[in-house]
Structures are given as structure tokens and as C-alpha cells.
mmCIF file of C-alpha atoms in Angstrom:
data_model
loop_
_atom_site.group_PDB
_atom_site.id
_atom_site.type_symbol
_atom_site.label_atom_id
_atom_site.label_comp_id
_atom_site.label_asym_id
_atom_site.label_seq_id
_atom_site.Cartn_x
_atom_site.Cartn_y
_atom_site.Cartn_z
ATOM 1 C CA UNK A 1 -8.598 -19.486 21.425
ATOM 2 C CA UNK A 2 -6.640 -21.136 22.094
ATOM 3 C CA UNK A 3 -3.129 -20.532 20.731
ATOM 4 C CA UNK A 4 -2.410 -24.262 20.007
ATOM 5 C CA UNK A 5 -5.446 -23.914 17.261
ATOM 6 C CA UNK A 6 -3.538 -20.921 16.373
ATOM 7 C CA UNK A 7 -0.312 -22.383 15.441
ATOM 8 C CA UNK A 8 -1.972 -25.840 14.202
ATOM 9 C CA UNK A 9 -4.882 -24.627 11.187
ATOM 10 C CA UNK A 10 -5.671 -28.989 11.253
ATOM 11 C CA UNK A 11 -6.299 -28.834 15.484
ATOM 12 C CA UNK A 12 -8.829 -25.956 14.075
ATOM 13 C CA UNK A 13 -10.799 -27.170 11.443
ATOM 14 C CA UNK A 14 -10.951 -30.375 13.051
ATOM 15 C CA UNK A 15 -12.517 -28.655 16.426
ATOM 16 C CA UNK A 16 -15.475 -26.922 14.128
ATOM 17 C CA UNK A 17 -15.875 -30.492 11.946
ATOM 18 C CA UNK A 18 -16.736 -31.737 16.564
ATOM 19 C CA UNK A 19 -19.092 -28.652 16.820
ATOM 20 C CA UNK A 20 -20.392 -29.306 13.452
ATOM 21 C CA UNK A 21 -21.148 -32.770 14.287
ATOM 22 C CA UNK A 22 -23.129 -32.019 18.207
ATOM 23 C CA UNK A 23 -24.903 -29.566 17.217
ATOM 24 C CA UNK A 24 -26.184 -31.643 13.651
ATOM 25 C CA UNK A 25 -26.512 -34.570 15.655
ATOM 26 C CA UNK A 26 -28.510 -32.525 18.994
ATOM 27 C CA UNK A 27 -31.576 -33.708 19.838
ATOM 28 C CA UNK A 28 -33.090 -29.717 20.452
ATOM 29 C CA UNK A 29 -36.365 -29.889 22.298
ATOM 30 C CA UNK A 30 -36.965 -26.660 20.303
ATOM 31 C CA UNK A 31 -37.364 -28.169 17.120
ATOM 32 C CA UNK A 32 -38.132 -31.357 18.666
ATOM 33 C CA UNK A 33 -41.564 -29.279 20.724
ATOM 34 C CA UNK A 34 -41.695 -27.930 17.010
ATOM 35 C CA UNK A 35 -42.372 -31.302 15.435
ATOM 36 C CA UNK A 36 -44.866 -32.482 17.873
ATOM 37 C CA UNK A 37 -46.978 -29.879 18.224
ATOM 38 C CA UNK A 38 -47.010 -29.836 14.620
ATOM 39 C CA UNK A 39 -48.913 -33.312 14.620
ATOM 40 C CA UNK A 40 -51.063 -32.657 16.596
ATOM 41 C CA UNK A 41 -52.500 -29.859 15.484
ATOM 42 C CA UNK A 42 -51.869 -30.695 11.459
ATOM 43 C CA UNK A 43 -54.743 -29.455 8.929
ATOM 44 C CA UNK A 44 -56.749 -32.520 7.563
ATOM 45 C CA UNK A 45 -54.510 -34.861 9.404
ATOM 46 C CA UNK A 46 -55.977 -36.991 11.980
ATOM 47 C CA UNK A 47 -54.132 -36.727 15.079
ATOM 48 C CA UNK A 48 -54.959 -36.464 18.648
ATOM 49 C CA UNK A 49 -55.493 -33.350 19.447
ATOM 50 C CA UNK A 50 -58.037 -31.888 16.781
ATOM 51 C CA UNK A 51 -57.515 -27.498 17.544
ATOM 52 C CA UNK A 52 -59.294 -24.979 14.720
ATOM 53 C CA UNK A 53 -56.325 -22.964 14.455
ATOM 54 C CA UNK A 54 -55.112 -20.811 11.360
ATOM 55 C CA UNK A 55 -52.132 -22.811 9.004
ATOM 56 C CA UNK A 56 -50.573 -21.900 5.982
ATOM 57 C CA UNK A 57 -49.404 -23.895 3.076
ATOM 58 C CA UNK A 58 -46.718 -25.417 4.688
ATOM 59 C CA UNK A 59 -48.471 -27.010 7.738
ATOM 60 C CA UNK A 60 -46.779 -24.679 10.085
ATOM 61 C CA UNK A 61 -48.600 -22.784 11.734
ATOM 62 C CA UNK A 62 -49.644 -19.099 10.892
ATOM 63 C CA UNK A 63 -48.541 -15.569 12.626
ATOM 64 C CA UNK A 64 -49.123 -16.373 16.271
ATOM 65 C CA UNK A 65 -51.607 -13.189 16.308
ATOM 66 C CA UNK A 66 -53.723 -15.414 14.278
ATOM 67 C CA UNK A 67 -52.733 -17.859 17.081
ATOM 68 C CA UNK A 68 -54.049 -15.530 19.957
ATOM 69 C CA UNK A 69 -57.851 -15.236 17.884
ATOM 70 C CA UNK A 70 -58.417 -18.384 17.210
ATOM 71 C CA UNK A 71 -57.053 -19.562 21.425
ATOM 72 C CA UNK A 72 -59.364 -16.362 22.930
ATOM 73 C CA UNK A 73 -63.020 -17.819 20.396
ATOM 74 C CA UNK A 74 -61.866 -20.832 21.851
ATOM 75 C CA UNK A 75 -61.996 -19.316 25.610
ATOM 76 C CA UNK A 76 -65.100 -18.570 25.319
ATOM 77 C CA UNK A 77 -66.557 -20.909 23.568
ATOM 78 C CA UNK A 78 -65.501 -22.655 26.006
ATOM 79 C CA UNK A 79 -67.077 -20.149 28.636
ATOM 80 C CA UNK A 80 -70.629 -20.850 27.488
ATOM 81 C CA UNK A 81 -69.847 -24.168 27.250
ATOM 82 C CA UNK A 82 -68.992 -25.174 30.144
ATOM 83 C CA UNK A 83 -71.926 -22.255 32.033
ATOM 84 C CA UNK A 84 -74.536 -24.461 29.396
ATOM 85 C CA UNK A 85 -73.068 -27.841 31.279
ATOM 86 C CA UNK A 86 -74.018 -26.760 34.734
ATOM 87 C CA UNK A 87 -77.063 -25.282 34.481
ATOM 88 C CA UNK A 88 -78.247 -28.212 32.456
ATOM 89 C CA UNK A 89 -76.599 -30.458 35.304
ATOM 90 C CA UNK A 90 -77.924 -28.507 37.790
ATOM 91 C CA UNK A 91 -81.818 -29.263 35.890
ATOM 92 C CA UNK A 92 -80.326 -32.352 35.934
ATOM 93 C CA UNK A 93 -80.084 -32.857 39.971
ATOM 94 C CA UNK A 94 -83.179 -30.727 40.841
ATOM 95 C CA UNK A 95 -85.457 -33.181 38.795
ATOM 96 C CA UNK A 96 -84.013 -35.806 40.254
ATOM 97 C CA UNK A 97 -84.473 -34.590 43.690
ATOM 98 C CA UNK A 98 -88.172 -33.507 43.122
ATOM 99 C CA UNK A 99 -89.652 -36.805 41.821
ATOM 100 C CA UNK A 100 -86.947 -38.643 43.910
ATOM 101 C CA UNK A 101 -89.119 -41.011 46.591
ATOM 102 C CA UNK A 102 -86.518 -40.386 48.932
ATOM 103 C CA UNK A 103 -84.256 -36.791 48.877
ATOM 104 C CA UNK A 104 -81.484 -36.736 50.093
ATOM 105 C CA UNK A 105 -80.812 -34.885 53.162
ATOM 106 C CA UNK A 106 -79.328 -31.755 52.057
ATOM 107 C CA UNK A 107 -77.744 -29.856 54.902
ATOM 108 C CA UNK A 108 -76.719 -26.393 55.501
ATOM 109 C CA UNK A 109 -72.959 -27.813 56.322
ATOM 110 C CA UNK A 110 -73.364 -29.816 52.939
ATOM 111 C CA UNK A 111 -73.254 -26.349 51.106
ATOM 112 C CA UNK A 112 -69.967 -24.866 52.905
ATOM 113 C CA UNK A 113 -68.280 -28.849 52.912
ATOM 114 C CA UNK A 114 -69.315 -28.453 48.419
ATOM 115 C CA UNK A 115 -67.916 -24.311 48.753
ATOM 116 C CA UNK A 116 -64.789 -25.267 50.467
ATOM 117 C CA UNK A 117 -63.920 -28.157 47.900
ATOM 118 C CA UNK A 118 -65.438 -25.421 45.787
ATOM 119 C CA UNK A 119 -63.228 -22.992 46.560
ATOM 120 C CA UNK A 120 -59.652 -25.111 46.489
ATOM 121 C CA UNK A 121 -60.506 -25.502 43.409
ATOM 122 C CA UNK A 122 -61.248 -22.453 42.032
ATOM 123 C CA UNK A 123 -57.290 -20.852 43.655
ATOM 124 C CA UNK A 124 -55.947 -24.546 41.809
ATOM 125 C CA UNK A 125 -57.407 -23.010 38.811
ATOM 126 C CA UNK A 126 -56.253 -19.458 39.348
ATOM 127 C CA UNK A 127 -52.250 -21.456 40.625
ATOM 128 C CA UNK A 128 -52.379 -22.987 37.730
ATOM 129 C CA UNK A 129 -53.761 -19.974 35.353
ATOM 130 C CA UNK A 130 -50.840 -17.890 36.931
ATOM 131 C CA UNK A 131 -47.891 -20.244 36.148
ATOM 132 C CA UNK A 132 -49.581 -21.450 32.587
ATOM 133 C CA UNK A 133 -49.524 -17.180 32.371
ATOM 134 C CA UNK A 134 -45.539 -17.066 33.263
ATOM 135 C CA UNK A 135 -44.420 -19.864 31.532
ATOM 136 C CA UNK A 136 -46.142 -18.082 27.939
ATOM 137 C CA UNK A 137 -44.477 -14.800 28.961
ATOM 138 C CA UNK A 138 -41.554 -17.102 29.918
ATOM 139 C CA UNK A 139 -41.908 -18.385 26.376
ATOM 140 C CA UNK A 140 -42.642 -14.510 25.114
ATOM 141 C CA UNK A 141 -39.692 -13.187 26.893
ATOM 142 C CA UNK A 142 -37.451 -15.959 25.325
ATOM 143 C CA UNK A 143 -37.681 -17.886 22.536
ATOM 144 C CA UNK A 144 -36.605 -14.749 20.644
ATOM 145 C CA UNK A 145 -33.069 -14.771 22.382
ATOM 146 C CA UNK A 146 -33.495 -18.758 21.926
ATOM 147 C CA UNK A 147 -33.389 -18.622 18.314
ATOM 148 C CA UNK A 148 -31.307 -15.296 17.922
ATOM 149 C CA UNK A 149 -28.736 -18.216 19.914
ATOM 150 C CA UNK A 150 -29.207 -20.962 17.938
ATOM 151 C CA UNK A 151 -29.247 -18.879 14.165
ATOM 152 C CA UNK A 152 -25.862 -17.266 15.385
ATOM 153 C CA UNK A 153 -24.532 -20.544 15.717
ATOM 154 C CA UNK A 154 -26.291 -22.307 13.088
ATOM 155 C CA UNK A 155 -24.727 -18.553 10.824
ATOM 156 C CA UNK A 156 -21.693 -20.335 12.770
ATOM 157 C CA UNK A 157 -21.407 -23.793 11.761
ATOM 158 C CA UNK A 158 -22.074 -22.212 8.192
ATOM 159 C CA UNK A 159 -18.629 -20.016 8.985
ATOM 160 C CA UNK A 160 -16.138 -22.570 10.431
ATOM 161 C CA UNK A 161 -17.129 -25.230 6.693
ATOM 162 C CA UNK A 162 -16.825 -22.389 5.183
ATOM 163 C CA UNK A 163 -13.575 -21.548 6.614
ATOM 164 C CA UNK A 164 -12.196 -25.543 7.602
ATOM 165 C CA UNK A 165 -12.708 -25.491 3.762
ATOM 166 C CA UNK A 166 -10.300 -22.468 2.646
ATOM 167 C CA UNK A 167 -7.697 -24.387 5.180
ATOM 168 C CA UNK A 168 -7.837 -27.050 3.183
ATOM 169 C CA UNK A 169 -7.815 -25.335 -0.251
ATOM 170 C CA UNK A 170 -4.937 -22.852 1.923
ATOM 171 C CA UNK A 171 -3.734 -26.331 2.680
ATOM 172 C CA UNK A 172 -3.466 -28.089 -0.590
ATOM 173 C CA UNK A 173 -2.715 -24.555 -2.764
ATOM 174 C CA UNK A 174 0.641 -24.381 -0.673
ATOM 175 C CA UNK A 175 1.753 -27.868 -0.962
ATOM 176 C CA UNK A 176 1.933 -27.555 -5.460
ATOM 177 C CA UNK A 177 3.929 -24.290 -4.349
ATOM 178 C CA UNK A 178 6.031 -26.269 -2.522
ATOM 179 C CA UNK A 179 5.999 -28.936 -5.138
ATOM 180 C CA UNK A 180 6.629 -25.895 -8.187
ATOM 181 C CA UNK A 181 8.855 -24.666 -5.617
ATOM 182 C CA UNK A 182 11.574 -27.093 -4.566
ATOM 183 C CA UNK A 183 14.228 -26.548 -1.162
ATOM 184 C CA UNK A 184 15.599 -23.498 -0.721
ATOM 185 C CA UNK A 185 12.696 -21.346 -0.558
ATOM 186 C CA UNK A 186 13.545 -17.991 0.837
ATOM 187 C CA UNK A 187 12.133 -17.042 3.801
ATOM 188 C CA UNK A 188 10.511 -13.363 3.958
ATOM 189 C CA UNK A 189 13.444 -11.743 5.885
ATOM 190 C CA UNK A 190 16.919 -13.596 3.184
ATOM 191 C CA UNK A 191 14.292 -11.555 0.390
ATOM 192 C CA UNK A 192 13.582 -8.748 1.720
ATOM 193 C CA UNK A 193 17.603 -8.947 2.719
ATOM 194 C CA UNK A 194 18.945 -9.695 -0.983
ATOM 195 C CA UNK A 195 15.853 -6.613 -2.267
ATOM 196 C CA UNK A 196 17.625 -4.525 0.255
ATOM 197 C CA UNK A 197 20.935 -5.678 -1.771
ATOM 198 C CA UNK A 198 19.776 -5.454 -5.015
ATOM 199 C CA UNK A 199 18.963 -1.844 -4.852
ATOM 200 C CA UNK A 200 21.809 -0.169 -3.638
ATOM 201 C CA UNK A 201 23.503 -2.361 -6.235
ATOM 202 C CA UNK A 202 21.599 -0.440 -9.169
ATOM 203 C CA UNK A 203 21.944 2.360 -6.972
ATOM 204 C CA UNK A 204 25.607 2.028 -7.592
ATOM 205 C CA UNK A 205 25.434 1.109 -10.711
ATOM 206 C CA UNK A 206 23.150 4.477 -12.143
ATOM 207 C CA UNK A 207 25.509 6.038 -9.993
ATOM 208 C CA UNK A 208 28.223 4.667 -12.612
ATOM 209 C CA UNK A 209 26.043 5.296 -15.672
ATOM 210 C CA UNK A 210 25.059 8.667 -14.109
ATOM 211 C CA UNK A 211 29.423 9.112 -14.455
ATOM 212 C CA UNK A 212 30.438 7.418 -17.691
ATOM 213 C CA UNK A 213 26.880 9.670 -19.245
ATOM 214 C CA UNK A 214 28.748 11.993 -17.382
ATOM 215 C CA UNK A 215 32.356 10.924 -19.003
ATOM 216 C CA UNK A 216 31.396 10.733 -22.805
ATOM 217 C CA UNK A 217 29.404 14.144 -22.763
ATOM 218 C CA UNK A 218 33.139 15.604 -21.981
ATOM 219 C CA UNK A 219 34.503 13.051 -24.087
ATOM 220 C CA UNK A 220 32.220 14.016 -27.158
ATOM 221 C CA UNK A 221 32.838 18.143 -25.889
ATOM 222 C CA UNK A 222 36.559 16.939 -25.776
ATOM 223 C CA UNK A 223 36.656 15.150 -29.993
ATOM 224 C CA UNK A 224 34.569 18.430 -31.267
ATOM 225 C CA UNK A 225 36.780 20.730 -30.065
ATOM 226 C CA UNK A 226 39.731 18.089 -30.938
ATOM 227 C CA UNK A 227 37.912 17.812 -34.376
ATOM 228 C CA UNK A 228 38.253 21.316 -35.312
ATOM 229 C CA UNK A 229 41.676 22.268 -33.554
ATOM 230 C CA UNK A 230 43.090 19.058 -36.387
ATOM 231 C CA UNK A 231 40.670 21.117 -39.346
ATOM 232 C CA UNK A 232 42.000 24.420 -38.127
ATOM 233 C CA UNK A 233 45.436 22.660 -38.016
ATOM 234 C CA UNK A 234 45.034 20.709 -41.558
ATOM 235 C CA UNK A 235 43.733 24.145 -42.684
ATOM 236 C CA UNK A 236 47.224 25.921 -41.452
ATOM 237 C CA UNK A 237 48.910 23.342 -43.048
ATOM 238 C CA UNK A 238 47.932 24.099 -45.647
ATOM 239 C CA UNK A 239 48.900 27.228 -45.586
ATOM 240 C CA UNK A 240 52.258 27.082 -45.020
ATOM 241 C CA UNK A 241 53.379 24.310 -46.940
ATOM 242 C CA UNK A 242 51.991 26.943 -49.949
ATOM 243 C CA UNK A 243 53.654 29.159 -48.230
ATOM 244 C CA UNK A 244 56.865 26.618 -48.796
ATOM 245 C CA UNK A 245 56.238 26.432 -51.523
ATOM 246 C CA UNK A 246 56.563 29.761 -52.620
ATOM 247 C CA UNK A 247 59.987 30.532 -50.411
ATOM 248 C CA UNK A 248 61.590 27.746 -51.847
ATOM 249 C CA UNK A 249 61.046 28.586 -55.394
ATOM 250 C CA UNK A 250 62.688 31.744 -54.498
ATOM 251 C CA UNK A 251 65.321 31.200 -51.722
ATOM 252 C CA UNK A 252 68.219 29.588 -52.895
ATOM 253 C CA UNK A 253 69.624 28.370 -50.109
ATOM 254 C CA UNK A 254 67.858 24.549 -49.328
ATOM 255 C CA UNK A 255 68.751 25.615 -45.345
ATOM 256 C CA UNK A 256 65.995 27.871 -45.068
ATOM 257 C CA UNK A 257 62.722 24.959 -45.333
ATOM 258 C CA UNK A 258 65.004 22.881 -42.355
ATOM 259 C CA UNK A 259 65.718 26.343 -40.382
ATOM 260 C CA UNK A 260 61.784 27.913 -40.631
ATOM 261 C CA UNK A 261 60.602 24.239 -39.408
ATOM 262 C CA UNK A 262 63.154 24.617 -36.890
ATOM 263 C CA UNK A 263 60.990 28.202 -35.951
ATOM 264 C CA UNK A 264 58.215 26.877 -36.479
ATOM 265 C CA UNK A 265 58.336 23.573 -33.789
ATOM 266 C CA UNK A 266 60.151 25.201 -31.228
ATOM 267 C CA UNK A 267 57.647 27.950 -31.062
ATOM 268 C CA UNK A 268 54.688 25.101 -31.015
ATOM 269 C CA UNK A 269 56.664 24.040 -27.816
ATOM 270 C CA UNK A 270 56.850 27.278 -26.745
ATOM 271 C CA UNK A 271 53.301 27.744 -26.770
ATOM 272 C CA UNK A 272 52.067 24.847 -25.249
ATOM 273 C CA UNK A 273 54.668 25.099 -22.369
ATOM 274 C CA UNK A 274 54.060 28.558 -21.130
ATOM 275 C CA UNK A 275 49.540 28.323 -22.550
ATOM 276 C CA UNK A 276 50.813 31.505 -25.426
ATOM 277 C CA UNK A 277 47.158 31.165 -27.446
ATOM 278 C CA UNK A 278 48.885 33.958 -29.320
ATOM 279 C CA UNK A 279 51.076 36.870 -30.648
ATOM 280 C CA UNK A 280 50.143 39.410 -32.252
ATOM 281 C CA UNK A 281 51.677 42.840 -33.114
ATOM 282 C CA UNK A 282 48.766 46.490 -34.025
ATOM 283 C CA UNK A 283 52.139 48.798 -33.948
ATOM 284 C CA UNK A 284 55.221 49.016 -34.136
ATOM 285 C CA UNK A 285 55.637 49.704 -29.724
ATOM 286 C CA UNK A 286 52.937 46.943 -28.277
ATOM 287 C CA UNK A 287 53.394 43.749 -28.229
ATOM 288 C CA UNK A 288 49.843 42.090 -27.643
ATOM 289 C CA UNK A 289 50.301 37.994 -26.081
ATOM 290 C CA UNK A 290 47.335 36.431 -25.736
ATOM 291 C CA UNK A 291 47.422 32.883 -23.303
ATOM 292 C CA UNK A 292 44.963 30.501 -22.500
ATOM 293 C CA UNK A 293 44.885 28.850 -18.303
ATOM 294 C CA UNK A 294 42.994 25.682 -19.017
ATOM 295 C CA UNK A 295 41.271 24.903 -15.313
ATOM 296 C CA UNK A 296 41.693 21.971 -13.167
ATOM 297 C CA UNK A 297 38.264 20.657 -13.435
ATOM 298 C CA UNK A 298 37.068 19.604 -15.596
ATOM 299 C CA UNK A 299 33.856 21.172 -16.016
ATOM 300 C CA UNK A 300 34.895 24.543 -16.086
ATOM 301 C CA UNK A 301 36.446 26.713 -19.502
ATOM 302 C CA UNK A 302 39.305 27.833 -19.586
ATOM 303 C CA UNK A 303 40.502 31.808 -18.719
ATOM 304 C CA UNK A 304 41.558 33.694 -21.362
ATOM 305 C CA UNK A 305 44.223 36.718 -20.006
ATOM 306 C CA UNK A 306 45.480 38.961 -22.031
ATOM 307 C CA UNK A 307 48.810 41.388 -21.274
ATOM 308 C CA UNK A 308 49.436 44.106 -23.564
ATOM 309 C CA UNK A 309 53.432 45.327 -23.307
ATOM 310 C CA UNK A 310 53.692 48.956 -23.914
ATOM 311 C CA UNK A 311 58.315 49.822 -24.816
ATOM 312 C CA UNK A 312 59.079 52.954 -25.648
ATOM 313 C CA UNK A 313 59.355 54.105 -29.177
ATOM 314 C CA UNK A 314 62.559 52.836 -31.865
ATOM 315 C CA UNK A 315 63.873 51.197 -28.179
ATOM 316 C CA UNK A 316 63.640 47.770 -25.841
ATOM 317 C CA UNK A 317 62.930 49.430 -22.530
ATOM 318 C CA UNK A 318 58.965 48.997 -21.361
ATOM 319 C CA UNK A 319 57.364 51.693 -20.883
ATOM 320 C CA UNK A 320 54.126 50.713 -19.225
ATOM 321 C CA UNK A 321 51.409 47.413 -20.046
ATOM 322 C CA UNK A 322 47.770 46.415 -19.947
ATOM 323 C CA UNK A 323 45.907 43.246 -18.541
ATOM 324 C CA UNK A 324 42.853 41.779 -18.719
ATOM 325 C CA UNK A 325 41.510 38.480 -17.081
ATOM 326 C CA UNK A 326 42.263 38.931 -13.676
ATOM 327 C CA UNK A 327 40.198 39.202 -10.928
ATOM 328 C CA UNK A 328 42.065 41.031 -8.640
ATOM 329 C CA UNK A 329 43.845 43.940 -9.647
ATOM 330 C CA UNK A 330 48.072 43.287 -10.790
ATOM 331 C CA UNK A 331 49.015 47.826 -11.214
ATOM 332 C CA UNK A 332 51.775 47.212 -7.858
ATOM 333 C CA UNK A 333 53.136 44.377 -9.805
ATOM 334 C CA UNK A 334 53.111 45.756 -13.257
ATOM 335 C CA UNK A 335 54.524 48.986 -11.596
ATOM 336 C CA UNK A 336 57.841 47.066 -10.000
ATOM 337 C CA UNK A 337 58.562 44.955 -13.552
ATOM 338 C CA UNK A 338 58.722 47.968 -15.006
ATOM 339 C CA UNK A 339 60.130 50.360 -13.479
ATOM 340 C CA UNK A 340 63.029 47.414 -14.117
ATOM 341 C CA UNK A 341 62.315 47.594 -17.414
ATOM 342 C CA UNK A 342 61.563 42.876 -16.993
ATOM 343 C CA UNK A 343 58.950 41.270 -19.351
ATOM 344 C CA UNK A 344 59.489 37.882 -18.973
ATOM 345 C CA UNK A 345 59.334 38.155 -14.962
ATOM 346 C CA UNK A 346 56.232 40.625 -15.740
ATOM 347 C CA UNK A 347 54.616 37.645 -17.903
ATOM 348 C CA UNK A 348 56.061 34.966 -15.449
ATOM 349 C CA UNK A 349 54.463 37.247 -12.776
ATOM 350 C CA UNK A 350 50.310 37.608 -14.226
ATOM 351 C CA UNK A 351 50.456 33.864 -15.627
ATOM 352 C CA UNK A 352 51.318 32.846 -11.681
ATOM 353 C CA UNK A 353 48.408 35.117 -10.094
ATOM 354 C CA UNK A 354 46.161 34.375 -12.804
ATOM 355 C CA UNK A 355 47.118 30.441 -12.111
ATOM 356 C CA UNK A 356 46.057 31.212 -8.008
ATOM 357 C CA UNK A 357 43.189 32.116 -9.373
ATOM 358 C CA UNK A 358 42.409 29.017 -11.189
#
């Protein structure tokens, strides 16, 4: 199909319609010959050729094999009729010659001439028979091919008509879509680009939503921890207020409560600055310090560092120190500070070492 017909569907429709009209108006010899033959061989009707051939209910010839049988029967009948006619004609001529007063003079030359004429006529008959047989063979050979081509042309006409109707329906649907969706309309490339942008934006929003959900989870955990801490502080405050009331009733000096509050606030500030979680004295010469070091990674948990200080009894001299919560070996650091009796330096060095491991 030409490129113009591919680009313009209306041209293809017009070409199909022209082809259909041409086939409908064309005078096909096969159809015309079939109609004429049916008229000549119609059963029960007056026709110029009355042949005793078997017909079907549709006034058309029946099976071609039956036609061949009828033709063979007719040829046999004509041969018998021809032999009978020649015999009767010969008898008639013979009787006329005998009974005639002036008998014709028939010589051998006359017989030779008649034989020559008969031979020529026989050759013509044989040639006509050969051409007839050749024509018959050609008809048998080309008839299926012509019928096949005719069926193909007919099917293509039907297909072209169907396609033309589909093209018209598509045009009507396209017109309706254009009326429903006026300009500006998105092209396929623009729609794909917009879809890609929306997909990227949705992915970004999903990532943001995931981060927000993680932040919400962390905030929930923090709120739970803060709630626990608030509850603990509330209990601790109640206990401290109870102790303060008891101490205030027992102590006559009013400055004790202020000094106690100042000491408590200083101790709390010290704990926050140095991450001191708790301190206990299991014995007279032993002090246990527990530090809670906050990790810079929000998802990681805090590290607990436990330092146990052992002193020489009844003195302030450092005898030994035990450290729990560090991965590295700090024996040399402990030995150096024990030898120098530097408690604050030992604690600061251990805290610095623990923060470097976070």
C-alpha cells in the first residue's frame, strides 16, 4: 500500500470503495457465461438448446460428474443415430440408382475424390475434437484458479468494506473525543514525561513519609522515656518533700532547707555535665560511679560506663580502679593515675576514652 494511503485513511477508504464499485459493475465472463448456459439448459422451460441434463433444485446443473455421464450417453446415442442415418441414406441412394433409368456413372476417380473429401473432413473433425479437448482441459485447469481468485477478490471487497466502516467509526469516535477533550491536549510524550515526574515526586514523598514515620517512632520512644523520667522525678520529689518536711521539723535553723536545695541542684547539674547517672558507696573505702554516655547516632542506644574506685582504708589515697563498659584495655591509664593519686584525672581520661568509642 502506498505511503499516502497509510498516512491518510480516507484515501484508503475511497480506494476500497472504488475497487468494490469496479468489481460490482464489471462484466465478468464467467458469471455471464454461467447465466447464459443456465438459460439454455433450464429444465422445464422453452430454450434454444434442450438437453436432457440433470438439474438441481436451484435450476442449476448438478454434480459435474453427472454432466460427464450425460454427455457420454448423448455421444453414444448420436453415434448410433449417425450410423443408422448413414445406413438408411446409403440404402436409399442404392435403391434410387438401381431403379433409375439413367444410372450415374460412378468411377474409381469419384470414389477417390469422395475418400479425399472424407479424409479431409475427418482431419477437421479430429482437429476440432483436439481443440475441444484442449479447451475442456484448460477449463478444468483454470476454473478452480479463477474461482479461487474470484473468492479472494470477494473476500477482500468484504474486508475492505468492513475496514472502511471501522475507519468511519474510528473517525466518529475521534471527533467525539476531540469535542469532549478540547485543546490543549497532552501528547503521548508530554503524558509520559508528566507521568515520570509524578512517579519521581511520589517516590520522594514516600521517602519523606518514611523519614517522618521514623522520626515519629523516635519521638514516641523519647516521649515514653521522658514520661518514665517524669514519673520517677515525681516520686523522687514526693520523697524529697517528705524528707524536707521531716528535716524542717527537726532542725531549728531555717537555712538548712535552702542549703539542701542548693546542694541538690548543684549535684544534678554536675550529673548532667558529666553524664553521671548514679553513685553508690558499697563500703567505707569503695565508691561506684555509673555514667550514661549518649551516642551521636539517634538509632543507637546509650553506653553505660561503670567505674569502681578503691581507696586505702582511713585515707584518701587511691589504691585501685575497676572499669566496665569499655572495649579497649585501659590498664596502663589506671596504673598511671593510681600511682599519681589523681582521681579526677582518671575519671576524665576514662570518660574521654569511652566517648571516642561511641
